[in-house]
CSV table of N, CA and C in Angstrom, one decimal:
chain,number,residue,atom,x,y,z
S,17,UNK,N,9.6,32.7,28.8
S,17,UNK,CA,8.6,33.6,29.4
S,17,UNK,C,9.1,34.0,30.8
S,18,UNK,N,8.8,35.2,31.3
S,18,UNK,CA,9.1,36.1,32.3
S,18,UNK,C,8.1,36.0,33.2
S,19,UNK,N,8.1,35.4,34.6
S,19,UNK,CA,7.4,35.9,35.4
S,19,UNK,C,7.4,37.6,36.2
S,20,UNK,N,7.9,37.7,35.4
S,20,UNK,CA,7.8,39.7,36.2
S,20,UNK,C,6.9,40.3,34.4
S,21,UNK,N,6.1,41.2,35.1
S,21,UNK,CA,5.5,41.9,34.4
S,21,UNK,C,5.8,43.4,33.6
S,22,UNK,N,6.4,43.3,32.3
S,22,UNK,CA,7.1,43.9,32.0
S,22,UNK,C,6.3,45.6,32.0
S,23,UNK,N,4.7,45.9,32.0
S,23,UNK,CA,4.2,47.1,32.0
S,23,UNK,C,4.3,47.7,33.8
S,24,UNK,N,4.6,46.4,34.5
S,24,UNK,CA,4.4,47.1,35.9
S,24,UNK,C,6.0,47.5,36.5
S,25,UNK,N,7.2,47.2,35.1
S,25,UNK,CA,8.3,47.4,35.4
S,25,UNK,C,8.2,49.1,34.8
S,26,UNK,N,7.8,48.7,33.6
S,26,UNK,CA,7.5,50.1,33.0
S,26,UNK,C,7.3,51.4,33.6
S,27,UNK,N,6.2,51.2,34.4
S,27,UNK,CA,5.2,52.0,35.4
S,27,UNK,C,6.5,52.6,36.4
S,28,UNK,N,7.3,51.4,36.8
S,28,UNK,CA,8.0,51.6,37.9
S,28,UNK,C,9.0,52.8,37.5
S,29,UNK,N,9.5,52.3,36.5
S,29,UNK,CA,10.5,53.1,35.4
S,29,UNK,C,9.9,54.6,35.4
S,30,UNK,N,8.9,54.5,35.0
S,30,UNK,CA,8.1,56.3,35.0
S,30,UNK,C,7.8,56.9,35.6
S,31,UNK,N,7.9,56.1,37.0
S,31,UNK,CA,8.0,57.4,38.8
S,31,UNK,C,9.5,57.0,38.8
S,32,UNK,N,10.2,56.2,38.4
S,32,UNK,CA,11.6,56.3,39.1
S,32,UNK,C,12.1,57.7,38.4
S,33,UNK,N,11.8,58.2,36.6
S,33,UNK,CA,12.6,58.7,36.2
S,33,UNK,C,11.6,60.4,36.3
S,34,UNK,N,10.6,60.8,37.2
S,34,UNK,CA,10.1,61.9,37.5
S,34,UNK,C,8.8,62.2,36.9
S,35,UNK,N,8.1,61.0,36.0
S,35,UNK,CA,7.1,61.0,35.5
S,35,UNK,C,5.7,60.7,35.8
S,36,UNK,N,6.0,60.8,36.8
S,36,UNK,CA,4.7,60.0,37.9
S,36,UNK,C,3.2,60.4,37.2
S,37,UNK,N,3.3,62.0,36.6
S,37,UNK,CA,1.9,62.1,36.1
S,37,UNK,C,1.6,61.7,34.8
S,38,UNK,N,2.2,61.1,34.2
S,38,UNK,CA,2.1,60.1,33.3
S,38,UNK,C,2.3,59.0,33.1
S,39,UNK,N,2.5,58.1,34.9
S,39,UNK,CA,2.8,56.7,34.4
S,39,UNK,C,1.6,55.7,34.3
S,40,UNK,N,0.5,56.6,35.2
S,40,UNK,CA,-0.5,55.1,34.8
S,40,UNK,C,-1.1,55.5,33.7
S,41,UNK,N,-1.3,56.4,32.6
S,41,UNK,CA,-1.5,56.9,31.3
S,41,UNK,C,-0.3,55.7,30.6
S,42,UNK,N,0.5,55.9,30.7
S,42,UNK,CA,1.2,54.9,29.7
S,42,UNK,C,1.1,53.4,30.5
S,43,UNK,N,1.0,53.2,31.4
S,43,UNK,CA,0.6,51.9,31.7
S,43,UNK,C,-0.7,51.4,31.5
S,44,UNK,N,-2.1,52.3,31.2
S,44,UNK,CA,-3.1,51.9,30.6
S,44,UNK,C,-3.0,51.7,29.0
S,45,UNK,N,-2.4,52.9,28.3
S,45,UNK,CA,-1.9,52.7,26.9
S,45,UNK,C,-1.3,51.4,26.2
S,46,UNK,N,-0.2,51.4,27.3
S,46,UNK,CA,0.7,49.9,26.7
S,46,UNK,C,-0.4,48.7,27.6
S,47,UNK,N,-1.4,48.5,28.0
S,47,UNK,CA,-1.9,47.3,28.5
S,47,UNK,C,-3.3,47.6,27.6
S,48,UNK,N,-4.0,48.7,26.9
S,48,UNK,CA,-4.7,48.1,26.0
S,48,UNK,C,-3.6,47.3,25.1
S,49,UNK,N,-2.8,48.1,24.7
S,49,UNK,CA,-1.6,47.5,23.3
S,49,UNK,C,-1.6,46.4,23.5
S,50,UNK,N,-1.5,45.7,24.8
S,50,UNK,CA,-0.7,44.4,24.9
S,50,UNK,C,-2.2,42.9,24.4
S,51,UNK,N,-3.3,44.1,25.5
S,51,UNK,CA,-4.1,43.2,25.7
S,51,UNK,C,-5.2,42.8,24.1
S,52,UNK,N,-4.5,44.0,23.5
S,52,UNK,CA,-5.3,43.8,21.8
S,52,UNK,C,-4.4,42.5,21.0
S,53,UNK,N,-3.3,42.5,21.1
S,53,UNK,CA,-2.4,41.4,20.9
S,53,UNK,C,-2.8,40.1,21.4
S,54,UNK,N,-3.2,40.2,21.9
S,54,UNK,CA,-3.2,38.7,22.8
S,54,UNK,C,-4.7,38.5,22.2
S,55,UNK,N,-5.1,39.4,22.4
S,55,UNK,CA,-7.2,38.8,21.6
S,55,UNK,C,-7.1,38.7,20.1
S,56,UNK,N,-6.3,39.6,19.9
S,56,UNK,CA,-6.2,39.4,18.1
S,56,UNK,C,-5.7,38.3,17.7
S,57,UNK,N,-4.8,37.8,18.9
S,57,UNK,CA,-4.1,36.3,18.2
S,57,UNK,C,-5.2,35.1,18.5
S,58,UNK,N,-5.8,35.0,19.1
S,58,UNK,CA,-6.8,34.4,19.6
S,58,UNK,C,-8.1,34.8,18.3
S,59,UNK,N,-8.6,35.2,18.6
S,59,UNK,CA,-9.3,35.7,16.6
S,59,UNK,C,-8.6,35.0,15.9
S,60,UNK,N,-7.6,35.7,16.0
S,60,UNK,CA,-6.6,34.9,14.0
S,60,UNK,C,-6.6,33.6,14.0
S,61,UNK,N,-6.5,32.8,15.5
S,61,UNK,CA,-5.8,31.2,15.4
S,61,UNK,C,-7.4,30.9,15.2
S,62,UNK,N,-8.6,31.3,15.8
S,62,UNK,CA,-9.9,30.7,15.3
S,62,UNK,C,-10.4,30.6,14.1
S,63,UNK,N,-9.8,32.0,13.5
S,63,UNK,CA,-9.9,31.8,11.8
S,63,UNK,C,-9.4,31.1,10.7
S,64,UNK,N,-8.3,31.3,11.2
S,64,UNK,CA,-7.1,30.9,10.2
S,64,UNK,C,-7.5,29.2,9.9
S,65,UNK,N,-8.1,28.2,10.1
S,65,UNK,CA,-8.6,27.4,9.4
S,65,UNK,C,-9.4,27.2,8.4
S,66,UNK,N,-10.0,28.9,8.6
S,66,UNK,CA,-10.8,29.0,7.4
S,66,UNK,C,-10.3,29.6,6.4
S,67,UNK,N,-9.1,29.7,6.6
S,67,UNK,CA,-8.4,30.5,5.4
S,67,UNK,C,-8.6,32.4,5.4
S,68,UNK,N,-9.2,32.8,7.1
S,68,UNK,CA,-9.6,34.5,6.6
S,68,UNK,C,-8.6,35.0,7.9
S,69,UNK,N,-8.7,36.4,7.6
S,69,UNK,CA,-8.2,36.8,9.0
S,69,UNK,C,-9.2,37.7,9.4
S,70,UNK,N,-8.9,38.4,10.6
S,70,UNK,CA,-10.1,39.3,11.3
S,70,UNK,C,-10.5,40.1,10.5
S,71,UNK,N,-10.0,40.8,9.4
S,71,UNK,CA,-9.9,41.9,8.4
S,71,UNK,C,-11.3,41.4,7.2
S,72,UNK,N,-10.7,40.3,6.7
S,72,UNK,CA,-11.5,39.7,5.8
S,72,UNK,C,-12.9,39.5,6.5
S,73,UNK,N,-12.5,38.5,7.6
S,73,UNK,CA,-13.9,38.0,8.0
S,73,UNK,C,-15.0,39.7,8.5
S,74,UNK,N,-14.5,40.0,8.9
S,74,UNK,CA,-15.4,41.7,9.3
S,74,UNK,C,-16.0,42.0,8.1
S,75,UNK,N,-15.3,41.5,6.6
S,75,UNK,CA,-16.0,42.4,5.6
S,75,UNK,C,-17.3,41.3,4.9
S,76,UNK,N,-16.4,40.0,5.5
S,76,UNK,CA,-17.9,38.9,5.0
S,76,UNK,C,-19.2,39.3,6.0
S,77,UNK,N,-18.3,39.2,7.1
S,77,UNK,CA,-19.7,39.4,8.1
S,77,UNK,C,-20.7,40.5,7.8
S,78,UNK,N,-19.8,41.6,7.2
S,78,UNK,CA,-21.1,42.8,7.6
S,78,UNK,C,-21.9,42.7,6.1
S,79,UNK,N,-20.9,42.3,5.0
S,79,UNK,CA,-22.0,41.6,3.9
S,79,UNK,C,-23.0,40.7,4.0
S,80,UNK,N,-22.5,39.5,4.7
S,80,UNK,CA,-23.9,38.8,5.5
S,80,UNK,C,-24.9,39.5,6.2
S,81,UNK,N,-24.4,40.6,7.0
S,81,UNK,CA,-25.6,40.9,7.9
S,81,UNK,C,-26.4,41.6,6.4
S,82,UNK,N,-26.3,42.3,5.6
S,82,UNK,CA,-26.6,43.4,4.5
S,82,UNK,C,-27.8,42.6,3.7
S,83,UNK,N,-28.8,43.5,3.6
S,83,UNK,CA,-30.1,42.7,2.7
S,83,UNK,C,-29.9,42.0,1.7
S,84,UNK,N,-29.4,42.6,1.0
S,84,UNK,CA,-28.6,42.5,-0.8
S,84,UNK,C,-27.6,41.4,-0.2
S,85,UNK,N,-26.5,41.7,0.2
S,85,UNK,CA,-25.8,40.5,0.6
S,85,UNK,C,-24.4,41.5,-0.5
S,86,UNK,N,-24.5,42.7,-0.1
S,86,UNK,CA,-23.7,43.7,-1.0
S,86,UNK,C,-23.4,44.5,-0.9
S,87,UNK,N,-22.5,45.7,-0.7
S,87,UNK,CA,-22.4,46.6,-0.2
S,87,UNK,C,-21.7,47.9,-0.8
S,88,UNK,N,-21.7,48.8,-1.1
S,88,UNK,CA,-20.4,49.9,-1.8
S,88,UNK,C,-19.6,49.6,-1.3
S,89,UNK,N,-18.1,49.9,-2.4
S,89,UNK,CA,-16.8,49.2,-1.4
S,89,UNK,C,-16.5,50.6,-0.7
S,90,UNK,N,-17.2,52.0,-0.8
S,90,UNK,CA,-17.4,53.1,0.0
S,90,UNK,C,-17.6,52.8,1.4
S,91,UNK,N,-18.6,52.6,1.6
S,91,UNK,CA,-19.5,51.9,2.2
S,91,UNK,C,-18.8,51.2,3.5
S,92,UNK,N,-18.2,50.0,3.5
S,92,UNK,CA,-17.7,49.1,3.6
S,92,UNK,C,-16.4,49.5,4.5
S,93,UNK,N,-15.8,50.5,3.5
S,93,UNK,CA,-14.7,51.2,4.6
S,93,UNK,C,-15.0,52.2,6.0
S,94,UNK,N,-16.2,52.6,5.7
S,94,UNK,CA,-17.0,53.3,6.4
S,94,UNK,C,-17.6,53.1,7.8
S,95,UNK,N,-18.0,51.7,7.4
S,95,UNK,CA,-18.3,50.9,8.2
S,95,UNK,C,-17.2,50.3,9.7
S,96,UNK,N,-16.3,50.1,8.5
S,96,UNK,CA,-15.2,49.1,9.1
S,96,UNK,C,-13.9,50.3,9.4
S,97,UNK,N,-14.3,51.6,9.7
S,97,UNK,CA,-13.2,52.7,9.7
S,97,UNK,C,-11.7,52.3,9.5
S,98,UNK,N,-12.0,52.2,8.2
S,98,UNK,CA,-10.3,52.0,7.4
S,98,UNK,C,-10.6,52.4,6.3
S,99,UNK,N,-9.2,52.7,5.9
S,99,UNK,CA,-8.7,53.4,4.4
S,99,UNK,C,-9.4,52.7,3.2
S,100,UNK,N,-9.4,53.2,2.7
S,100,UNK,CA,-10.2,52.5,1.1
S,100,UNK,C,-9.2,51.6,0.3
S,101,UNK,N,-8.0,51.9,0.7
S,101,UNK,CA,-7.0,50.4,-0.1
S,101,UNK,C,-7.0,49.5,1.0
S,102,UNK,N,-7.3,49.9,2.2
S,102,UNK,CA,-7.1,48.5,3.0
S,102,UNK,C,-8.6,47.8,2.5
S,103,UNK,N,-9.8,48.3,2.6
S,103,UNK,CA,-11.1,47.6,2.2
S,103,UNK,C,-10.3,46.9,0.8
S,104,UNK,N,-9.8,47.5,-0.5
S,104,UNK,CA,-9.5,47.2,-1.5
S,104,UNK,C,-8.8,45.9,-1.7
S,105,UNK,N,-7.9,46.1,-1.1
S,105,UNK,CA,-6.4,45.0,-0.9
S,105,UNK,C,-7.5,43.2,-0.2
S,106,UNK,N,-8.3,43.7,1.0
S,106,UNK,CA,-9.0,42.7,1.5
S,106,UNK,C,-9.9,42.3,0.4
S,107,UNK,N,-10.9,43.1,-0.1
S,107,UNK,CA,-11.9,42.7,-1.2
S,107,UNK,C,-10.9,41.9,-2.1
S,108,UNK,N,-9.8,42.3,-2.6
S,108,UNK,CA,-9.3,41.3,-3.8
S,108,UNK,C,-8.4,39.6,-3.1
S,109,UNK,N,-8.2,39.7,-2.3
S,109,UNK,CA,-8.4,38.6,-1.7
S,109,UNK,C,-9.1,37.5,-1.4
S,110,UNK,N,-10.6,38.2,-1.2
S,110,UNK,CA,-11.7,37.7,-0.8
S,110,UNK,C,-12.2,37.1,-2.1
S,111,UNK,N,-11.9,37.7,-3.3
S,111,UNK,CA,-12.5,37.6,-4.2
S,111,UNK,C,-11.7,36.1,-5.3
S,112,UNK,N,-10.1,36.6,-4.8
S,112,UNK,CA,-9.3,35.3,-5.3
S,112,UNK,C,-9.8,34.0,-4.4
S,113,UNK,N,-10.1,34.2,-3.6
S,113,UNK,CA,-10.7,32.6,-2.6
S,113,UNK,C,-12.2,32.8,-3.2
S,114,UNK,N,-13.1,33.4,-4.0
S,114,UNK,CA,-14.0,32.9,-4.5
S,114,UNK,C,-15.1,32.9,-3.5
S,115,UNK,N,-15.3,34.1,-2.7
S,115,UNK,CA,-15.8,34.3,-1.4
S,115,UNK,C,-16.5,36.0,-1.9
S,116,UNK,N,-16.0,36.3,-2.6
S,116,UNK,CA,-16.8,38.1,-3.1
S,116,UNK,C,-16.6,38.1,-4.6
S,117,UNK,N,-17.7,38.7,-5.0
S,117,UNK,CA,-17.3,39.1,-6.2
S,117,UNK,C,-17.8,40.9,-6.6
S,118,UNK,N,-17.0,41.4,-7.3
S,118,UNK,CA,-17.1,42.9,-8.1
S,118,UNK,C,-18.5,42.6,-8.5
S,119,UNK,N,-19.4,44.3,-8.1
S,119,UNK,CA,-20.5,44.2,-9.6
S,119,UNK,C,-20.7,45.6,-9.1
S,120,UNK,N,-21.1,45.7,-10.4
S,120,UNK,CA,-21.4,47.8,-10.8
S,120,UNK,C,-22.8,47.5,-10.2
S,121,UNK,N,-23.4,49.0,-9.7
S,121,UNK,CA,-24.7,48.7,-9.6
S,121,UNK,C,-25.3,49.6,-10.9
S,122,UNK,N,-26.5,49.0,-11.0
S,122,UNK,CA,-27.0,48.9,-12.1
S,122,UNK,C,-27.8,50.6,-12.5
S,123,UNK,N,-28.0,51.1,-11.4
S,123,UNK,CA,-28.7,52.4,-11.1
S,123,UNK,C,-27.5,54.0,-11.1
S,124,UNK,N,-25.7,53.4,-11.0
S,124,UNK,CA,-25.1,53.9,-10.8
S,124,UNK,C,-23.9,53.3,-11.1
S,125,UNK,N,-23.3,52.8,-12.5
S,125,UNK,CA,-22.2,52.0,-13.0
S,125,UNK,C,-21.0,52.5,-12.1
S,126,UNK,N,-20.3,53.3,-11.7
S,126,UNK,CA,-19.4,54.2,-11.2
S,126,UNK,C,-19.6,53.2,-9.6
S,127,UNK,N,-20.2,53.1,-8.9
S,127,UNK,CA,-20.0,52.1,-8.0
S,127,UNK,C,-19.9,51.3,-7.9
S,128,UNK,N,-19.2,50.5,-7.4
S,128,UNK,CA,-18.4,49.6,-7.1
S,128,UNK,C,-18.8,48.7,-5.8
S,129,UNK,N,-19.9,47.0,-6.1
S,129,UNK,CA,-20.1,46.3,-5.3
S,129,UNK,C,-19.6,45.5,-4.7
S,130,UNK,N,-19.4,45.4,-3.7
S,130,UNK,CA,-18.9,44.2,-2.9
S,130,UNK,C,-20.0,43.2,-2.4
S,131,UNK,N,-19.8,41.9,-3.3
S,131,UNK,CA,-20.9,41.2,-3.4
S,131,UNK,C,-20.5,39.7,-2.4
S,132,UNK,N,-21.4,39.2,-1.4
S,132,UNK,CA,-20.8,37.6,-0.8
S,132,UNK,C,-21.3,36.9,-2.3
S,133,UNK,N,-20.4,35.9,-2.1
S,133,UNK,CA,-21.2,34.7,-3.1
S,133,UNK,C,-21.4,33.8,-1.8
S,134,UNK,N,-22.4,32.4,-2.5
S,134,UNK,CA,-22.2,31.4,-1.9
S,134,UNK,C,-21.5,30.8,-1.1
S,135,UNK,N,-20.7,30.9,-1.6
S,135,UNK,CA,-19.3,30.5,-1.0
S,135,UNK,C,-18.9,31.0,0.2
S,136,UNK,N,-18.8,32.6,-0.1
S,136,UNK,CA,-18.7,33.0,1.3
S,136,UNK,C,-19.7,33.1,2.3
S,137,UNK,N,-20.7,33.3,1.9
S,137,UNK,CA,-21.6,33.0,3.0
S,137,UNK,C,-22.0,32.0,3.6
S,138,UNK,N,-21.4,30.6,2.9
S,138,UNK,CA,-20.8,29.3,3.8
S,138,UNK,C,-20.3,29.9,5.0
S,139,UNK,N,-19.2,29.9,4.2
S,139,UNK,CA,-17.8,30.1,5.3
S,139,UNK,C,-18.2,31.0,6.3
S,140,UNK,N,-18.4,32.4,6.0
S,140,UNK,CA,-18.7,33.1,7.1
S,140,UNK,C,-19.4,32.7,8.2
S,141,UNK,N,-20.6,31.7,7.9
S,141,UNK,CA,-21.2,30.9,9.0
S,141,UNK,C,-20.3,30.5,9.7
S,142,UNK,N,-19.7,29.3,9.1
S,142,UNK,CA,-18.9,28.6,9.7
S,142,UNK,C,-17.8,28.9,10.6
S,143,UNK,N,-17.3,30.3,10.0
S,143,UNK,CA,-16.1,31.3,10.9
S,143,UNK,C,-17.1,31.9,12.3
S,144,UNK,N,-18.1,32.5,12.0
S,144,UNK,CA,-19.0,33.0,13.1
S,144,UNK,C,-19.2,32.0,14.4
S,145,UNK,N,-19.6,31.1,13.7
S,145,UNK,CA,-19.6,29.6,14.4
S,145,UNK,C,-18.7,29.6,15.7
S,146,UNK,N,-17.6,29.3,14.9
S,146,UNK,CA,-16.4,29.2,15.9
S,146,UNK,C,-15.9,30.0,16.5
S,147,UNK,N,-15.8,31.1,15.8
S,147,UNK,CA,-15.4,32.7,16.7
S,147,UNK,C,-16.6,32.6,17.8
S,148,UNK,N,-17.7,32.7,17.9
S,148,UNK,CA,-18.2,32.4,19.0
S,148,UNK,C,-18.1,31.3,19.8
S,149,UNK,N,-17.9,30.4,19.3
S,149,UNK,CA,-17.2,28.9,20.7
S,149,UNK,C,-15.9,29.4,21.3
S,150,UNK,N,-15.3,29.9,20.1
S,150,UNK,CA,-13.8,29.6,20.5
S,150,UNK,C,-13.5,31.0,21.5
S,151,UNK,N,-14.0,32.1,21.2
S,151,UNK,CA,-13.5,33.2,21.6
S,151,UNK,C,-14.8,34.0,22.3
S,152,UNK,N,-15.7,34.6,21.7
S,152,UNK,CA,-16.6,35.3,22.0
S,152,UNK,C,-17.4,35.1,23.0
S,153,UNK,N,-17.8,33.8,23.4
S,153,UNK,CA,-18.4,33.7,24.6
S,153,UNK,C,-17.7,33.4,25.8
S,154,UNK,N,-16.4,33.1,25.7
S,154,UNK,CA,-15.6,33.5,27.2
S,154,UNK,C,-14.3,34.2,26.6
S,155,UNK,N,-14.7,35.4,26.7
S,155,UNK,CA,-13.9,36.3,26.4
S,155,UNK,C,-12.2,36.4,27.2
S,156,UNK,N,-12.4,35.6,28.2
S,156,UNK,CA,-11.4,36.2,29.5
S,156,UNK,C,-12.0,36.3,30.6
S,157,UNK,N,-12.6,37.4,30.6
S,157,UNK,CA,-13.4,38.3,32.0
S,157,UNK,C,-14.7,37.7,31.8
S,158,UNK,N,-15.3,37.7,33.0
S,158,UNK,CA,-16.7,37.2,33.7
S,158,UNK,C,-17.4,38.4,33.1
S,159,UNK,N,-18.8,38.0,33.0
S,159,UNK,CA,-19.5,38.9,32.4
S,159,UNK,C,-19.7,40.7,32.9
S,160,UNK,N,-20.0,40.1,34.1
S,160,UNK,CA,-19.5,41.9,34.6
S,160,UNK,C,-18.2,42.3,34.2
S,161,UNK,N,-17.6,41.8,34.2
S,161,UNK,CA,-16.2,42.3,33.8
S,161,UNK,C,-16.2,43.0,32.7
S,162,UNK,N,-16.6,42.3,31.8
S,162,UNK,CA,-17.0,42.0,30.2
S,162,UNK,C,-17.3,43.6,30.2
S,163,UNK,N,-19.0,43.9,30.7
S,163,UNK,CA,-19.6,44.9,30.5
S,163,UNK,C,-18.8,45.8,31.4
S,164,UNK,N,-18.0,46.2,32.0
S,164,UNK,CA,-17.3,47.3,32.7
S,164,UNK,C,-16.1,47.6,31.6
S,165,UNK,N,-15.9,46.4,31.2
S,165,UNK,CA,-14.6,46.7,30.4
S,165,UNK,C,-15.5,47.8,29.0
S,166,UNK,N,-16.4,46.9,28.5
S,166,UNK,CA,-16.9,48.0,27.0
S,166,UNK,C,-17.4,48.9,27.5
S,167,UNK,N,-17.4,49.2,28.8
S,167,UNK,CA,-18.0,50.6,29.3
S,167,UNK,C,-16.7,51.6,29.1
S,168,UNK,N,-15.7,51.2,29.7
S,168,UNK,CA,-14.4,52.1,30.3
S,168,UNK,C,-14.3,51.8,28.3
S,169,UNK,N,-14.3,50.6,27.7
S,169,UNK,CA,-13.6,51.3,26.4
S,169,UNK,C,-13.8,52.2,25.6
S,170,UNK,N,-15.4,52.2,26.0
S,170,UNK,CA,-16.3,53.1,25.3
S,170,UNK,C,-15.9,54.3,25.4
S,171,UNK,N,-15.6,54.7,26.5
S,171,UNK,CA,-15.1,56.3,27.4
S,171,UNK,C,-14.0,56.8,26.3
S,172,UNK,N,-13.1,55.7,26.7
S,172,UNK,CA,-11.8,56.1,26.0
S,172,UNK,C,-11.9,56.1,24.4
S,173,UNK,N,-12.7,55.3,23.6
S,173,UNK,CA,-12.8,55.2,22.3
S,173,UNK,C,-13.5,57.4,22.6
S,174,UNK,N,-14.2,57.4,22.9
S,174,UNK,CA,-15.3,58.4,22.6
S,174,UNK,C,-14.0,59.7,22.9
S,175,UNK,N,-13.3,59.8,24.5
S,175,UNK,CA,-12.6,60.7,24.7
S,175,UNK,C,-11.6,60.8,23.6
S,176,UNK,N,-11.5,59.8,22.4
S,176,UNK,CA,-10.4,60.2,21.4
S,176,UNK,C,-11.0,60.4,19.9
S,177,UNK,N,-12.6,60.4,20.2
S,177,UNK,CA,-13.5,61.1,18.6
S,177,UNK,C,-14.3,60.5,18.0
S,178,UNK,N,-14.4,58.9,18.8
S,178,UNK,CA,-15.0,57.9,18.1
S,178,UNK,C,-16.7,58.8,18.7
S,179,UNK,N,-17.6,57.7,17.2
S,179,UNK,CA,-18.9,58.2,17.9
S,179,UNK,C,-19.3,56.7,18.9
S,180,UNK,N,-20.2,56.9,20.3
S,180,UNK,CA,-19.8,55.2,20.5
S,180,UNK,C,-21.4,55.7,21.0
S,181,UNK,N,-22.2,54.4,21.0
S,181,UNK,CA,-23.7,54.3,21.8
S,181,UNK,C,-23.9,53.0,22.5
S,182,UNK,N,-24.5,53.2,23.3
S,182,UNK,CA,-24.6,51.9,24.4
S,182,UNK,C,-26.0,51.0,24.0
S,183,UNK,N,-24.8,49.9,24.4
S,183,UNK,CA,-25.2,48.7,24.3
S,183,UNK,C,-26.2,48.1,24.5
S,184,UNK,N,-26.8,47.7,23.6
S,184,UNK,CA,-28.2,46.6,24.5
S,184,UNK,C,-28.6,45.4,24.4
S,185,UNK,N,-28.8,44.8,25.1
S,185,UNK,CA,-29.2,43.4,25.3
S,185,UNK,C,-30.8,42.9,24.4
């Protein structure tokens, strides 16, 4: 490990070489990049005892929150803004660990449910559990921090198309 900071060598790099109006643009770029890395790994090592990764667990979670406990695998990708083989590829995983299972709905056979079993909705407690010990309640940043940070990310999510609405307590 390097005590020199490789985005603030970066930066330095992109006024040395005449790019000045684009160096703190790529030094904000590459320090979300870096800083999604570092929290994703932190996620994964909290999970990864339960056998899910952040992908999976997002899709038990939002089945848990779901009345039915069920959801279109439409739906689901929708939700979770990703491609319909990435929901797919996760669901048949989910479903080998005995954590989801397939079911048509009954009003519209052509759909396709994404169901928690038992099972998963164990686990998923138990993953929520600890994602909130382990990770979610000290994120890093102090709480103001916290909320300034999903403010500015908000900006930027929205300045690139996302739809984003504020937060409430």
């Amino acid at each position: 490990m390097t005590d020199r900071d490789p985005i603030a060598e970066a930066h330095a790099q992109w006024l040395a070489h005449g790019w000045g109006d684009a160096a703190d643009g790529m030094a904000l770029m590459t320090s979300v990049v870096r800083a999604q890395q570092l929290v994703h790994e932190r996620v994964e090592s909290a999970l990864r005892p339960h056998g899910l990764t952040f992908a999976r667990y997002e899709i038990l979670r939002l089945l848990a929150f779901s009345r039915r406990r069920s959801m279109p695998m439409s739906r689901l990708g929708s939700l979770l803004q990703v491609h319909a083989t990435s929901v797919t590829s996760a669901v048949d995983r989910l479903e080998k660990q005995g954590l989801v299972e397939r079911l048509r709905r009954e009003s519209d056979r052509r759909v396709v449910l994404a169901s928690l079993t038992p099972a998963g909705e164990e686990l998923v407690e138990r993953a929520t559990a600890d994602l909130n010990e382990q990770v979610f309640t000290s994120p890093g940043l102090d709480p103001d921090e916290v909320r300034t940070a999903i403010e500015l990310l908000s900006s930027l999510r929205s300045a690139h198309g996302d739809t984003v609405a504020s937060l409430r307590n």
